[in-house]
Amino acid sequence: MSEKKSFIAAKSIIKTTGNWMLWYISILVFIQIIFGIILVAFGYDKNGMPFLDGETSWTIIHTVSNSANIYFLVTGILSLGTLLKYYISNGVTRRDFFRATIISMFTLTIGLTLIVSVLYGIETIIYSMNGWIRDVSVNFMYFVKMAVELSIYFLIGMFISAGFNRLGVILGVGICFLSVPIIIIYSVVWGELVDLPLLGVLQFGGIHFAFALLGSLAILVILCYFIRSLTKNIPVKA
Amino acid sequence: MNHVIKANEVSLTYNYTNRVLKSVSFELEGNKIYGLLGRNGAGKTSLLSVLSAFTKPSYGSITIDGEEIFENSKLTEKIVFVRDINLEVEKQRLKKYIQEISVFRPLFDHKYADYLIKRFRLPTDQAVSKLSRGMQSALHVIIGLASRAPITIFDEAYLGMDAPAREIFYEEVLNDYMEHPRTFILSTHLISEMESMFEEVLIIDQGKLILHEEADVLRERGTSITGSAEVVDQFTAGKKILKEQSLGGTKKVMIYEELSAKEREHARQVHLELGPITLQELFIHLTKEEE
């Protein structure tokens, strides 16, 4: 029965947050089309890069990846506010709500990644039909990383929200600061360049994909553990 | 099915210092209409929040049929806790909003919800956020009633409704209770309007449960005595007086004490008029005394 409740709640959360996501992606596509038109009409891309000889370095993936992390962070913050209250009011337990949120998180991050990959595909077709060239290429690993990264930002949003709710403002702010090293560790795990003040640039080269995935999974599990511990008995104001 | 609710020494403290419930204990045998009365800030909503698993008691336990309610999925789906909350962010239309909530309520009766929508004259083509406060209150009430949850709690959910709508609400609670007996807990300030509905009354004051009694027994305990001031004073000497009113040589005194048959007979002999007092009068004076 309990599992059934988590799936009912998950379906409901996916419906709500999925609706927000569709609005979000529609706006991004609209922006991308506008920039595309500007690019073709005026010969410059949105970074001011010259669109010379039919070549550009900006794709829908860049448009999404710049904002999707923030979008998922905010969705994570909201999920422990209004959404928790709504589901507790409807007889869903905190445990079932937590399971439902995690199910919906994976559904939405995978969903957005799939949508972006399809849009990227369409964009590629449009480029090749017009004989334009892109100096950007992405592979399967890139999309896996994108889904994982969005999940981490979502959980950080939940973690911050849980911290403010359960530990008060001072410790809540502390959790905001704690999220910075979490992101740094995540970036290091994926072999990205991390520019640290005072310490200079940090990078572990030659990171294996499986190691990066396992490292990310460990971060996800640790975040889930802390969120669940903080929200196990979270009170909801009537 | 009858569900027994038992609170055992329930206390609730916010921020380690603000104790809003103080060792509250009671047992509700179920399938009755209970009135939960208390002044503003007395702890009514806090008590109902604990009962609905919105919050965990700081001390003590609250159970249904012997099982702890908090984080018990089997029990939480049996409780509907209706409050007068603002729905200004709900952009769906009324029926869609009800449809989305109903998936969490296994006993939800859609036909009954449709009937209530018509009775309360709610427009189905408008977004929930566009409904007036009274209409939103009616919507809460519709969800509460149509959920048919074995434990249905209304926490002043009807305050935004106008008098005719409240009248419909009282009628529907009674009708639905007769057709589908279950436990209703009605928390209210509008005691005079609702007192005839209550089978048992719980009065909470400053976080403590000061009274839990059958409504009829409670009413019988209070008596108003009217007559010549001197005779009234003699008759009520040593009794627990709730209120006194004088007009010329006539005096009216309310006492909280059951009169014996002998005392009643004596009152008649000395030409005193005996009458009942309302639950509201009792409530006002019982909670006043605790100040």
Short mmCIF file of C-alpha atoms in Angstrom, two decimals:
data_model
loop_
_atom_site.label_atom_id
_atom_site.label_comp_id
_atom_site.label_asym_id
_atom_site.label_seq_id
_atom_site.Cartn_x
_atom_site.Cartn_y
_atom_site.Cartn_z
CA MET A 1 0.00 0.00 0.00
CA SER A 2 2.82 2.32 0.99
CA GLU A 3 4.63 1.73 -2.31
CA LYS A 4 1.44 2.31 -4.19
CA LYS A 5 1.04 5.65 -2.41
CA SER A 6 4.56 6.70 -3.41
CA PHE A 7 3.77 5.94 -7.05
CA ILE A 8 0.47 7.81 -6.91
CA ALA A 9 2.30 10.78 -5.38
CA ALA A 10 5.16 10.45 -7.89
CA LYS A 11 2.69 10.56 -10.80
CA SER A 12 1.11 13.65 -9.31
CA ILE A 13 4.48 15.38 -8.72
CA ILE A 14 5.64 14.53 -12.26
CA LYS A 15 2.43 16.05 -13.60
CA THR A 16 2.96 19.27 -11.68
CA THR A 17 6.71 19.73 -12.09
CA GLY A 18 6.62 18.27 -15.62
CA ASN A 19 4.17 21.00 -16.52
CA TRP A 20 6.58 23.62 -15.17
CA MET A 21 9.37 21.94 -17.13
CA LEU A 22 7.43 22.06 -20.40
CA TRP A 23 6.93 25.81 -19.94
CA TYR A 24 10.61 26.18 -19.18
CA ILE A 25 11.78 24.20 -22.23
CA SER A 26 9.27 25.95 -24.50
CA ILE A 27 10.65 29.34 -23.47
CA LEU A 28 14.21 28.11 -24.08
CA VAL A 29 13.32 26.80 -27.54
CA PHE A 30 11.68 30.13 -28.34
CA ILE A 31 14.83 31.99 -27.24
CA GLN A 32 16.98 29.60 -29.30
CA ILE A 33 14.85 30.22 -32.40
CA ILE A 34 15.10 33.99 -31.93
CA PHE A 35 18.88 33.75 -31.56
CA GLY A 36 19.03 31.49 -34.57
CA ILE A 37 17.20 34.10 -36.63
CA ILE A 38 19.50 36.88 -35.34
CA LEU A 39 22.51 34.68 -36.04
CA VAL A 40 21.53 34.04 -39.61
CA ALA A 41 20.26 37.58 -40.27
CA PHE A 42 23.11 39.56 -38.73
CA GLY A 43 26.00 37.18 -38.96
CA TYR A 44 26.79 37.00 -35.25
CA ASP A 45 25.83 34.43 -32.66
CA LYS A 46 24.60 35.45 -29.23
CA ASN A 47 28.12 35.52 -27.79
CA GLY A 48 29.10 38.03 -30.40
CA MET A 49 31.01 35.27 -32.14
CA PRO A 50 31.07 35.82 -35.88
CA PHE A 51 28.91 33.42 -37.82
CA LEU A 52 31.36 33.18 -40.59
CA ASP A 53 31.47 30.73 -43.39
CA GLY A 54 28.38 29.01 -41.98
CA GLU A 55 30.09 27.98 -38.75
CA THR A 56 28.97 28.52 -35.13
CA SER A 57 29.76 27.22 -31.67
CA TRP A 58 26.42 27.63 -29.92
CA THR A 59 23.71 24.94 -29.71
CA ILE A 60 20.47 24.27 -27.81
CA ILE A 61 22.57 22.23 -25.37
CA HIS A 62 24.46 25.37 -24.33
CA THR A 63 21.21 27.27 -23.90
CA VAL A 64 19.77 24.54 -21.67
CA SER A 65 22.86 23.64 -19.65
CA ASN A 66 23.34 27.26 -18.60
CA SER A 67 19.93 27.50 -17.00
CA ALA A 68 18.69 23.95 -16.31
CA ASN A 69 20.89 23.54 -13.23
CA ILE A 70 19.34 26.63 -11.67
CA TYR A 71 15.88 25.48 -12.76
CA PHE A 72 16.34 22.13 -11.01
CA LEU A 73 17.85 23.79 -7.93
CA VAL A 74 14.74 25.97 -7.60
CA THR A 75 12.41 22.99 -8.22
CA GLY A 76 14.23 21.11 -5.46
CA ILE A 77 13.78 24.03 -3.07
CA LEU A 78 10.06 24.28 -3.92
CA SER A 79 9.46 20.55 -3.53
CA LEU A 80 9.98 20.77 0.22
CA GLY A 81 7.79 23.80 0.57
CA THR A 82 4.42 23.92 -1.09
CA LEU A 83 4.54 20.38 -2.50
CA LEU A 84 5.29 18.70 0.84
CA LYS A 85 2.40 20.55 2.49
CA TYR A 86 0.03 19.55 -0.31
CA TYR A 87 0.89 15.85 -0.11
CA ILE A 88 0.89 15.65 3.70
CA SER A 89 -2.54 17.33 3.61
CA ASN A 90 -3.68 14.53 1.34
CA GLY A 91 -2.62 11.72 3.64
CA VAL A 92 0.79 10.97 2.10
CA THR A 93 3.52 10.20 4.62
CA ARG A 94 6.93 11.90 4.56
CA ARG A 95 8.55 8.59 3.58
CA ASP A 96 6.22 8.15 0.61
CA PHE A 97 6.67 11.79 -0.36
CA PHE A 98 10.45 11.40 -0.29
CA ARG A 99 10.30 8.27 -2.48
CA ALA A 100 7.88 10.02 -4.83
CA THR A 101 10.16 13.04 -5.09
CA ILE A 102 13.17 10.90 -5.96
CA ILE A 103 11.17 8.97 -8.58
CA SER A 104 9.91 12.21 -10.09
CA MET A 105 13.40 13.74 -9.98
CA PHE A 106 14.89 10.91 -12.05
CA THR A 107 11.91 10.94 -14.42
CA LEU A 108 12.23 14.67 -15.02
CA THR A 109 16.01 14.81 -15.34
CA ILE A 110 15.99 11.90 -17.78
CA GLY A 111 12.97 13.44 -19.52
CA LEU A 112 14.67 16.81 -19.95
CA THR A 113 17.87 15.17 -21.16
CA LEU A 114 15.91 13.19 -23.76
CA ILE A 115 14.04 16.30 -24.91
CA VAL A 116 17.32 18.20 -25.22
CA SER A 117 18.93 15.35 -27.16
CA VAL A 118 15.97 15.27 -29.56
CA LEU A 119 16.13 19.07 -29.98
CA TYR A 120 19.86 18.81 -30.58
CA GLY A 121 19.14 16.19 -33.23
CA ILE A 122 16.59 18.45 -34.92
CA GLU A 123 19.06 21.32 -34.75
CA THR A 124 21.73 19.13 -36.36
CA ILE A 125 19.34 18.24 -39.18
CA ILE A 126 18.53 21.94 -39.76
CA TYR A 127 22.26 22.76 -39.80
CA SER A 128 23.10 20.04 -42.27
CA MET A 129 20.13 20.96 -44.51
CA ASN A 130 21.52 24.50 -44.75
CA GLY A 131 25.09 23.41 -45.11
CA TRP A 132 26.16 25.07 -41.85
CA ILE A 133 28.93 23.60 -39.75
CA ARG A 134 29.23 23.45 -35.97
CA ASP A 135 32.49 23.20 -34.13
CA VAL A 136 30.66 21.44 -31.26
CA SER A 137 30.04 17.75 -30.90
CA VAL A 138 28.53 15.90 -27.98
CA ASN A 139 28.39 12.21 -27.25
CA PHE A 140 26.23 9.87 -25.16
CA MET A 141 28.39 10.49 -22.07
CA TYR A 142 27.57 14.17 -22.23
CA PHE A 143 23.85 13.44 -21.90
CA VAL A 144 24.40 11.00 -19.02
CA LYS A 145 26.44 13.66 -17.24
CA MET A 146 23.70 16.20 -17.87
CA ALA A 147 21.03 13.99 -16.25
CA VAL A 148 23.28 13.28 -13.25
CA GLU A 149 24.17 16.95 -12.84
CA LEU A 150 20.53 18.04 -12.91
CA SER A 151 19.72 15.44 -10.23
CA ILE A 152 22.52 16.77 -8.04
CA TYR A 153 21.28 20.34 -8.36
CA PHE A 154 17.73 19.21 -7.57
CA LEU A 155 18.90 17.41 -4.42
CA ILE A 156 21.01 20.39 -3.36
CA GLY A 157 17.85 22.51 -3.65
CA MET A 158 16.00 20.05 -1.42
CA PHE A 159 18.95 19.93 0.99
CA ILE A 160 19.02 23.73 1.34
CA SER A 161 15.25 23.84 1.84
CA ALA A 162 15.38 21.03 4.45
CA GLY A 163 18.25 22.80 6.21
CA PHE A 164 16.38 26.10 6.52
CA ASN A 165 13.22 24.30 7.60
CA ARG A 166 14.75 22.02 10.22
CA LEU A 167 17.91 23.75 11.38
CA GLY A 168 16.98 27.42 11.21
CA VAL A 169 18.37 30.33 9.24
CA ILE A 170 22.02 30.24 10.40
CA LEU A 171 22.57 26.53 9.74
CA GLY A 172 20.44 26.86 6.59
CA VAL A 173 22.89 29.45 5.28
CA GLY A 174 25.65 27.03 6.32
CA ILE A 175 24.10 24.38 4.07
CA CYS A 176 24.05 26.89 1.19
CA PHE A 177 27.81 27.26 1.66
CA LEU A 178 28.22 23.49 2.01
CA SER A 179 26.64 23.04 -1.41
CA VAL A 180 29.64 24.80 -3.00
CA PRO A 181 32.18 22.07 -2.06
CA ILE A 182 29.61 19.45 -3.11
CA ILE A 183 29.53 20.98 -6.60
CA ILE A 184 33.34 21.24 -6.61
CA ILE A 185 33.70 17.56 -5.69
CA TYR A 186 31.19 16.68 -8.40
CA SER A 187 33.15 18.70 -10.99
CA VAL A 188 36.43 17.13 -9.89
CA VAL A 189 34.92 13.65 -10.17
CA TRP A 190 34.06 14.42 -13.81
CA GLY A 191 37.54 15.75 -14.50
CA GLU A 192 36.38 19.33 -15.06
CA LEU A 193 38.57 22.37 -14.51
CA VAL A 194 37.79 23.87 -11.11
CA ASP A 195 39.11 27.35 -10.53
CA LEU A 196 39.60 27.66 -6.76
CA PRO A 197 40.45 30.99 -5.20
CA LEU A 198 43.94 30.94 -3.61
CA LEU A 199 44.49 27.33 -4.62
CA GLY A 200 44.51 27.83 -8.37
CA VAL A 201 43.05 25.48 -10.92
CA LEU A 202 42.22 21.94 -9.85
CA GLN A 203 41.76 19.10 -12.32
CA PHE A 204 42.15 15.38 -12.25
CA GLY A 205 42.91 14.41 -15.78
CA GLY A 206 42.07 11.12 -17.44
CA ILE A 207 38.99 10.37 -15.31
CA HIS A 208 37.27 7.17 -16.32
CA PHE A 209 33.56 7.41 -17.16
CA ALA A 210 32.68 4.58 -14.75
CA PHE A 211 34.57 6.31 -11.91
CA ALA A 212 32.78 9.56 -12.62
CA LEU A 213 29.42 7.79 -12.57
CA LEU A 214 30.22 5.96 -9.34
CA GLY A 215 31.47 9.18 -7.72
CA SER A 216 28.30 11.00 -8.77
CA LEU A 217 26.16 8.15 -7.50
CA ALA A 218 27.94 8.37 -4.13
CA ILE A 219 27.19 12.13 -3.97
CA LEU A 220 23.52 11.46 -4.83
CA VAL A 221 23.22 8.78 -2.14
CA ILE A 222 24.88 10.96 0.52
CA LEU A 223 22.60 13.89 -0.34
CA CYS A 224 19.53 11.61 -0.21
CA TYR A 225 20.64 10.31 3.20
CA PHE A 226 20.98 13.81 4.67
CA ILE A 227 17.72 15.04 3.16
CA ARG A 228 15.81 12.03 4.46
CA SER A 229 17.39 12.41 7.92
CA LEU A 230 16.38 16.05 8.04
CA THR A 231 12.85 15.52 6.76
CA LYS A 232 11.91 12.29 8.53
CA ASN A 233 9.91 14.16 11.16
CA ILE A 234 9.55 17.51 9.43
CA PRO A 235 6.50 19.37 10.79
CA VAL A 236 4.01 20.87 8.38
CA LYS A 237 2.11 23.99 9.38
CA ALA A 238 -1.63 23.43 9.14
CA MET B 1 -15.89 0.75 10.89
CA ASN B 2 -15.38 2.29 14.29
CA HIS B 3 -11.93 3.79 14.87
CA VAL B 4 -10.87 4.55 18.43
CA ILE B 5 -8.63 7.59 18.76
CA LYS B 6 -6.54 7.73 21.89
CA ALA B 7 -4.28 10.58 22.99
CA ASN B 8 -1.96 9.78 25.83
CA GLU B 9 -0.19 12.68 27.58
CA VAL B 10 0.34 14.47 24.26
CA SER B 11 2.58 17.53 24.49
CA LEU B 12 3.82 19.73 21.70
CA THR B 13 6.62 22.24 22.02
CA TYR B 14 7.80 24.63 19.33
CA ASN B 15 11.38 25.93 19.35
CA TYR B 16 12.11 24.09 22.61
CA THR B 17 10.28 26.68 24.73
CA ASN B 18 6.81 27.37 23.38
CA ARG B 19 4.66 24.58 24.83
CA VAL B 20 1.39 24.69 22.91
CA LEU B 21 -0.04 21.37 24.13
CA LYS B 22 0.36 20.24 27.70
CA SER B 23 -0.18 16.57 28.51
CA VAL B 24 -3.44 16.21 26.63
CA SER B 25 -5.17 12.86 27.10
CA PHE B 26 -8.53 11.69 25.79
CA GLU B 27 -10.24 8.79 24.11
CA LEU B 28 -12.74 9.14 21.29
CA GLU B 29 -14.67 5.97 20.66
CA GLY B 30 -15.53 7.05 17.12
CA ASN B 31 -18.58 7.33 14.85
CA LYS B 32 -19.72 10.47 16.62
CA ILE B 33 -19.67 14.19 15.97
CA TYR B 34 -17.21 15.81 18.32
CA GLY B 35 -16.93 19.51 18.97
CA LEU B 36 -13.47 20.83 19.76
CA LEU B 37 -13.82 24.22 21.38
CA GLY B 38 -11.21 26.65 22.51
CA ARG B 39 -10.31 30.31 22.35
CA ASN B 40 -7.85 31.72 19.83
CA GLY B 41 -4.41 30.26 20.45
CA ALA B 42 -5.77 27.65 22.86
CA GLY B 43 -4.12 24.83 20.92
CA LYS B 44 -7.01 23.48 18.81
CA THR B 45 -5.16 23.53 15.49
CA SER B 46 -2.00 22.16 17.15
CA LEU B 47 -3.96 19.25 18.58
CA LEU B 48 -5.61 18.56 15.22
CA SER B 49 -2.20 18.83 13.50
CA VAL B 50 -0.86 16.11 15.76
CA LEU B 51 -3.94 13.99 15.14
CA SER B 52 -3.56 14.40 11.36
CA ALA B 53 0.19 13.63 11.42
CA PHE B 54 1.10 17.14 10.27
CA THR B 55 3.45 17.20 13.20
CA LYS B 56 4.86 14.66 15.63
CA PRO B 57 4.07 15.14 19.30
CA SER B 58 7.07 16.21 21.37
CA TYR B 59 5.97 13.85 24.13
CA GLY B 60 3.23 11.28 24.50
CA SER B 61 1.43 9.35 21.83
CA ILE B 62 -1.65 9.57 19.69
CA THR B 63 -3.08 6.38 18.21
CA ILE B 64 -5.92 5.05 16.12
CA ASP B 65 -6.98 1.55 17.11
CA GLY B 66 -3.75 1.23 19.08
CA GLU B 67 -1.43 2.18 16.19
CA GLU B 68 0.68 5.35 16.14
CA ILE B 69 -0.61 7.77 13.50
CA PHE B 70 2.59 9.61 12.61
CA GLU B 71 4.13 8.27 9.36
CA ASN B 72 1.58 5.47 9.24
CA SER B 73 0.40 5.42 5.63
CA LYS B 74 -2.46 3.04 6.41
CA LEU B 75 -3.88 5.52 8.91
CA THR B 76 -3.06 8.89 7.36
CA GLU B 77 -5.18 8.12 4.29
CA LYS B 78 -8.12 7.61 6.66
CA ILE B 79 -7.86 11.15 8.01
CA VAL B 80 -8.92 14.26 6.15
CA PHE B 81 -8.01 17.52 7.84
CA VAL B 82 -9.85 20.45 6.30
CA ARG B 83 -8.64 23.97 7.00
CA ASP B 84 -9.57 27.30 5.54
CA ILE B 85 -6.40 27.74 3.48
CA ASN B 86 -5.91 30.21 0.68
CA LEU B 87 -5.91 28.65 -2.79
CA GLU B 88 -4.63 31.64 -4.73
CA VAL B 89 -1.85 29.63 -6.40
CA GLU B 90 -4.19 26.91 -7.70
CA LYS B 91 -4.74 27.69 -11.35
CA GLN B 92 -6.72 24.57 -12.28
CA ARG B 93 -10.45 24.55 -12.70
CA LEU B 94 -12.54 23.33 -9.82
CA LYS B 95 -13.31 19.82 -11.10
CA LYS B 96 -9.71 19.17 -12.11
CA TYR B 97 -8.53 20.32 -8.68
CA ILE B 98 -10.99 17.95 -7.01
CA GLN B 99 -10.01 15.15 -9.41
CA GLU B 100 -6.31 15.55 -8.54
CA ILE B 101 -6.96 15.40 -4.81
CA SER B 102 -9.38 12.49 -5.06
CA VAL B 103 -6.63 10.07 -6.19
CA PHE B 104 -5.30 10.12 -2.63
CA ARG B 105 -8.70 9.35 -1.10
CA PRO B 106 -9.77 5.76 -1.65
CA LEU B 107 -13.37 6.40 -0.57
CA PHE B 108 -13.86 9.63 -2.53
CA ASP B 109 -17.44 9.95 -3.85
CA HIS B 110 -17.40 11.99 -7.08
CA LYS B 111 -21.19 11.95 -7.45
CA TYR B 112 -21.56 13.42 -4.00
CA ALA B 113 -18.90 16.04 -4.80
CA ASP B 114 -20.88 17.03 -7.95
CA TYR B 115 -24.05 17.26 -5.89
CA LEU B 116 -22.32 19.50 -3.33
CA ILE B 117 -20.84 21.71 -6.06
CA LYS B 118 -24.40 22.36 -7.24
CA ARG B 119 -25.69 22.85 -3.70
CA PHE B 120 -23.02 25.40 -2.87
CA ARG B 121 -23.46 26.96 -6.35
CA LEU B 122 -19.79 26.87 -7.22
CA PRO B 123 -18.87 27.81 -10.80
CA THR B 124 -17.10 24.89 -12.49
CA ASP B 125 -15.66 26.97 -15.33
CA GLN B 126 -13.45 29.16 -13.14
CA ALA B 127 -9.92 28.66 -11.87
CA VAL B 128 -9.84 27.78 -8.18
CA SER B 129 -7.71 30.86 -7.47
CA LYS B 130 -10.46 33.08 -8.89
CA LEU B 131 -13.10 31.81 -6.47
CA SER B 132 -14.14 34.13 -3.67
CA ARG B 133 -13.05 33.32 -0.12
CA GLY B 134 -16.48 31.93 0.71
CA MET B 135 -16.42 29.73 -2.39
CA GLN B 136 -12.95 28.47 -1.54
CA SER B 137 -14.22 27.60 1.94
CA ALA B 138 -17.09 25.71 0.33
CA LEU B 139 -14.61 23.88 -1.90
CA HIS B 140 -12.62 22.76 1.16
CA VAL B 141 -15.84 21.55 2.74
CA ILE B 142 -16.83 19.65 -0.43
CA ILE B 143 -13.47 17.85 -0.49
CA GLY B 144 -13.73 17.09 3.22
CA LEU B 145 -17.22 15.63 2.94
CA ALA B 146 -16.83 13.80 -0.39
CA SER B 147 -13.56 12.18 0.75
CA ARG B 148 -15.68 10.12 3.15
CA ALA B 149 -12.56 9.61 5.26
CA PRO B 150 -13.33 7.59 8.40
CA ILE B 151 -11.95 10.49 10.43
CA THR B 152 -13.09 13.82 9.04
CA ILE B 153 -11.77 16.95 10.70
CA PHE B 154 -12.96 20.47 9.99
CA ASP B 155 -10.84 23.15 11.58
CA GLU B 156 -12.95 26.28 11.21
CA ALA B 157 -13.00 25.59 7.50
CA TYR B 158 -16.39 27.24 7.18
CA LEU B 159 -15.54 30.67 8.61
CA GLY B 160 -15.35 32.30 5.19
CA MET B 161 -18.80 31.03 4.23
CA ASP B 162 -21.91 33.18 4.53
CA ALA B 163 -24.82 32.15 6.75
CA PRO B 164 -26.85 30.27 4.06
CA ALA B 165 -23.73 28.34 2.97
CA ARG B 166 -22.93 27.44 6.58
CA GLU B 167 -26.49 26.22 6.98
CA ILE B 168 -26.01 23.93 3.96
CA PHE B 169 -22.76 22.71 5.50
CA TYR B 170 -24.43 21.83 8.82
CA GLU B 171 -27.23 20.01 6.99
CA GLU B 172 -24.80 18.08 4.83
CA VAL B 173 -22.62 17.04 7.76
CA LEU B 174 -25.67 15.67 9.56
CA ASN B 175 -27.14 13.98 6.47
CA ASP B 176 -23.87 12.43 5.43
CA TYR B 177 -23.13 11.35 8.97
CA MET B 178 -26.49 9.55 9.10
CA GLU B 179 -25.89 7.83 5.75
CA HIS B 180 -22.19 7.13 6.23
CA PRO B 181 -21.48 7.10 9.97
CA ARG B 182 -17.92 8.10 10.75
CA THR B 183 -15.98 10.31 13.14
CA PHE B 184 -16.36 14.03 12.65
CA ILE B 185 -14.31 16.49 14.64
CA LEU B 186 -15.49 20.06 14.26
CA SER B 187 -13.34 22.78 15.69
CA THR B 188 -15.15 26.07 15.89
CA HIS B 189 -15.76 29.48 17.39
CA LEU B 190 -19.32 29.47 16.11
CA ILE B 191 -20.57 27.46 19.05
CA SER B 192 -24.11 28.79 19.10
CA GLU B 193 -24.65 27.74 15.47
CA MET B 194 -23.16 24.29 15.83
CA GLU B 195 -23.77 23.13 19.37
CA SER B 196 -26.84 21.09 18.51
CA MET B 197 -24.68 18.92 16.22
CA PHE B 198 -22.17 17.86 18.86
CA GLU B 199 -22.50 14.55 20.63
CA GLU B 200 -19.38 15.08 22.68
CA VAL B 201 -17.50 18.23 23.46
CA LEU B 202 -13.83 18.78 24.17
CA ILE B 203 -12.73 22.15 25.51
CA ILE B 204 -9.10 23.10 25.29
CA ASP B 205 -7.64 26.11 27.01
CA GLN B 206 -4.02 27.29 27.10
CA GLY B 207 -2.87 23.95 25.73
CA LYS B 208 -4.70 21.86 28.30
CA LEU B 209 -7.80 19.78 27.83
CA ILE B 210 -10.07 21.17 30.50
CA LEU B 211 -13.21 19.26 29.64
CA HIS B 212 -14.35 16.21 27.69
CA GLU B 213 -18.00 15.42 28.16
CA GLU B 214 -21.13 14.34 26.36
CA ALA B 215 -22.88 17.47 25.11
CA ASP B 216 -26.21 16.59 26.75
CA VAL B 217 -24.60 15.92 30.12
CA LEU B 218 -22.76 19.21 29.84
CA ARG B 219 -25.92 21.13 29.08
CA GLU B 220 -27.71 19.51 32.03
CA ARG B 221 -24.92 20.61 34.35
CA GLY B 222 -25.52 24.24 33.67
CA THR B 223 -28.70 25.94 34.89
CA SER B 224 -29.95 29.49 34.83
CA ILE B 225 -31.92 30.61 37.88
CA THR B 226 -34.11 33.70 37.67
CA GLY B 227 -36.17 35.33 40.38
CA SER B 228 -36.12 37.79 43.23
CA ALA B 229 -32.51 38.81 43.92
CA GLU B 230 -32.64 37.85 47.57
CA VAL B 231 -34.13 34.40 46.92
CA VAL B 232 -31.73 33.73 44.07
CA ASP B 233 -28.76 34.63 46.29
CA GLN B 234 -29.98 32.29 49.01
CA PHE B 235 -30.57 29.46 46.55
CA THR B 236 -27.21 29.75 44.82
CA ALA B 237 -25.12 30.25 47.93
CA GLY B 238 -22.15 27.84 47.84
CA LYS B 239 -22.75 26.89 44.20
CA LYS B 240 -20.35 27.39 41.31
CA ILE B 241 -21.63 30.62 39.75
CA LEU B 242 -20.73 31.33 36.12
CA LYS B 243 -22.51 34.62 35.57
CA GLU B 244 -24.80 37.02 37.37
CA GLN B 245 -27.14 39.65 35.89
CA SER B 246 -29.43 41.98 37.82
CA LEU B 247 -32.27 44.18 36.65
CA GLY B 248 -34.13 46.03 39.39
CA GLY B 249 -35.09 43.48 42.02
CA THR B 250 -34.76 40.57 39.59
CA LYS B 251 -31.61 38.57 39.29
CA LYS B 252 -30.45 35.87 36.85
CA VAL B 253 -27.63 33.59 37.87
CA MET B 254 -25.99 30.83 35.83
CA ILE B 255 -24.53 27.97 37.78
CA TYR B 256 -22.36 25.06 36.70
CA GLU B 257 -23.68 22.34 38.92
CA GLU B 258 -26.31 19.66 38.51
CA LEU B 259 -29.40 20.30 40.64
CA SER B 260 -30.99 17.45 42.52
CA ALA B 261 -34.74 16.76 42.22
CA LYS B 262 -35.16 18.10 45.76
CA GLU B 263 -33.40 21.36 44.86
CA ARG B 264 -35.54 21.74 41.76
CA GLU B 265 -38.69 21.25 43.81
CA HIS B 266 -37.48 23.79 46.34
CA ALA B 267 -36.80 26.30 43.55
CA ARG B 268 -40.36 25.93 42.30
CA GLN B 269 -41.73 26.46 45.82
CA VAL B 270 -39.80 29.73 46.21
CA HIS B 271 -40.93 30.86 42.70
CA LEU B 272 -37.58 30.63 40.99
CA GLU B 273 -37.49 30.04 37.26
CA LEU B 274 -35.03 27.36 36.16
CA GLY B 275 -33.75 27.14 32.61
CA PRO B 276 -31.00 25.58 30.53
CA ILE B 277 -27.88 27.44 29.54
CA THR B 278 -26.22 27.20 26.18
CA LEU B 279 -22.93 25.51 25.42
CA GLN B 280 -21.59 28.87 24.31
CA GLU B 281 -22.34 30.40 27.71
CA LEU B 282 -20.70 27.46 29.41
CA PHE B 283 -17.68 27.69 27.12
CA ILE B 284 -17.22 31.42 27.67
CA HIS B 285 -17.28 31.08 31.41
CA LEU B 286 -15.26 27.91 31.67
CA THR B 287 -12.44 29.31 29.59
CA LYS B 288 -12.64 32.69 31.29
CA GLU B 289 -12.17 31.05 34.66
CA GLU B 290 -8.90 29.51 33.55
CA GLU B 291 -7.33 32.92 32.81
#
